[in-house]
GROMACS .gro file of C-alpha atoms in nm:
model
  109
    1ASN     CA    1  -4.667   4.635  -8.891
    2SER     CA    2  -4.329   4.790  -8.862
    3THR     CA    3  -3.995   4.656  -8.744
    4PHE     CA    4  -3.648   4.812  -8.721
    5TYR     CA    5  -3.332   4.645  -8.619
    6ALA     CA    6  -2.959   4.707  -8.610
    7LYS     CA    7  -2.671   4.462  -8.569
    8TYR     CA    8  -2.308   4.546  -8.522
    9THR     CA    9  -2.004   4.302  -8.511
   10TRP     CA   10  -1.679   4.403  -8.375
   11GLY     CA   11  -1.415   4.124  -8.343
   12PRO     CA   12  -1.559   3.835  -8.164
   13ALA     CA   13  -1.878   4.026  -8.036
   14THR     CA   14  -2.206   4.072  -8.198
   15VAL     CA   15  -2.480   4.301  -8.063
   16GLY     CA   16  -2.836   4.330  -8.203
   17TYR     CA   17  -3.132   4.539  -8.110
   18GLN     CA   18  -3.494   4.535  -8.252
   19VAL     CA   19  -3.802   4.739  -8.207
   20SER     CA   20  -4.134   4.612  -8.353
   21ASN     CA   21  -4.482   4.768  -8.362
   22VAL     CA   22  -4.824   4.619  -8.450
   23ASP     CA   23  -5.128   4.846  -8.484
   24THR     CA   24  -5.450   4.656  -8.492
   25TYR     CA   25  -5.681   4.802  -8.770
   26GLY     CA   26  -5.993   4.975  -8.648
   27THR     CA   27  -5.882   4.979  -8.279
   28THR     CA   28  -5.650   5.172  -8.060
   29ALA     CA   29  -5.470   4.858  -7.962
   30ASP     CA   30  -5.091   4.839  -8.009
   31ASP     CA   31  -4.842   4.576  -7.963
   32GLU     CA   32  -4.479   4.699  -7.930
   33SER     CA   33  -4.178   4.481  -7.849
   34THR     CA   34  -3.824   4.562  -7.796
   35SER     CA   35  -3.544   4.297  -7.807
   36TRP     CA   36  -3.173   4.298  -7.770
   37GLY     CA   37  -2.886   4.040  -7.762
   38ILE     CA   38  -2.521   3.981  -7.759
   39LEU     CA   39  -2.307   3.698  -7.864
   40TYR     CA   40  -1.940   3.642  -7.789
   41ALA     CA   41  -1.727   3.399  -7.989
   42VAL     CA   42  -1.481   3.278  -7.733
   43ASN     CA   43  -1.293   3.099  -8.013
   44ASP     CA   44  -1.367   2.908  -8.328
   45ASN     CA   45  -1.532   2.632  -8.136
   46MET     CA   46  -1.725   2.813  -7.852
   47SER     CA   47  -1.972   3.095  -7.836
   48ILE     CA   48  -2.199   3.226  -7.562
   49SER     CA   49  -2.503   3.451  -7.589
   50TYR     CA   50  -2.760   3.638  -7.392
   51GLY     CA   51  -3.075   3.810  -7.494
   52GLU     CA   52  -3.389   3.993  -7.361
   53ARG     CA   53  -3.725   4.077  -7.504
   54GLU     CA   54  -4.006   4.296  -7.363
   55ASN     CA   55  -4.352   4.296  -7.511
   56ASP     CA   56  -4.597   4.582  -7.438
   57ASP     CA   57  -4.967   4.497  -7.532
   58SER     CA   58  -5.150   4.821  -7.487
   59SER     CA   59  -5.462   4.639  -7.381
   60ASN     CA   60  -5.292   4.497  -7.074
   61THR     CA   61  -5.100   4.665  -6.787
   62LEU     CA   62  -4.831   4.400  -6.754
   63ASP     CA   63  -4.556   4.362  -7.006
   64GLU     CA   64  -4.419   4.013  -7.106
   65GLU     CA   65  -4.050   3.982  -7.019
   66VAL     CA   66  -3.849   3.709  -7.173
   67SER     CA   67  -3.466   3.653  -7.122
   68GLY     CA   68  -3.228   3.369  -7.191
   69PHE     CA   69  -2.875   3.252  -7.257
   70SER     CA   70  -2.708   2.993  -7.472
   71VAL     CA   71  -2.367   2.820  -7.492
   72SER     CA   72  -2.238   2.608  -7.764
   73TYR     CA   73  -1.912   2.419  -7.819
   74THR     CA   74  -1.820   2.228  -8.143
   75MET     CA   75  -1.542   1.970  -8.146
   76GLY     CA   76  -1.500   1.792  -8.490
   77SER     CA   77  -1.844   1.652  -8.596
   78MET     CA   78  -1.988   1.689  -8.237
   79SER     CA   79  -2.174   1.988  -8.103
   80PHE     CA   80  -2.260   2.049  -7.731
   81THR     CA   81  -2.531   2.305  -7.665
   82LEU     CA   82  -2.709   2.452  -7.361
   83HIS     CA   83  -2.978   2.704  -7.334
   84SER     CA   84  -3.199   2.838  -7.080
   85ASN     CA   85  -3.495   3.086  -7.110
   86GLU     CA   86  -3.733   3.238  -6.861
   87GLY     CA   87  -4.044   3.429  -6.935
   88LYS     CA   88  -4.246   3.642  -6.697
   89ASN     CA   89  -4.598   3.769  -6.731
   90MET     CA   90  -4.659   3.544  -7.043
   91GLY     CA   91  -4.987   3.645  -7.211
   92ASN     CA   92  -4.964   3.959  -7.011
   93ALA     CA   93  -5.083   3.768  -6.694
   94ALA     CA   94  -4.903   3.810  -6.360
   95SER     CA   95  -4.932   3.448  -6.269
   96MET     CA   96  -4.789   3.308  -6.596
   97VAL     CA   97  -4.423   3.213  -6.580
   98SER     CA   98  -4.236   2.999  -6.845
   99GLU     CA   99  -3.894   2.842  -6.787
  100HIS     CA  100  -3.709   2.629  -7.021
  101THR     CA  101  -3.367   2.459  -7.003
  102GLU     CA  102  -3.212   2.222  -7.248
  103ALA     CA  103  -2.890   2.057  -7.307
  104SER     CA  104  -2.804   1.856  -7.623
  105VAL     CA  105  -2.522   1.661  -7.809
  106THR     CA  106  -2.532   1.648  -8.184
  107PHE     CA  107  -2.322   1.404  -8.397
  108SER     CA  108  -2.277   1.447  -8.769
  109PHE     CA  109  -2.162   1.160  -8.993
   0.00000   0.00000   0.00000
């Protein structure tokens, strides 16, 4: 197993990139993934982010592809969040698609 990543923050923006590799012992099978993401802090209360991940399983011809975004806003003790993610070729199968969207409100006392 190996993984390498880099993260850079400049002002209100943060960018990250990661590469991972898993070699299965006793076989020629590899599992390689590449991920990246960006976050932008609009102000002290609000931030937005987007990211993508691709997973290449050498024993399959299709790569898993996942992408998503998130938005959060904090006001006092309340937080409002929204995120949406979409995955294609899940499990390296062409017919497998996953979509998830969630909105939440959190109160702290």
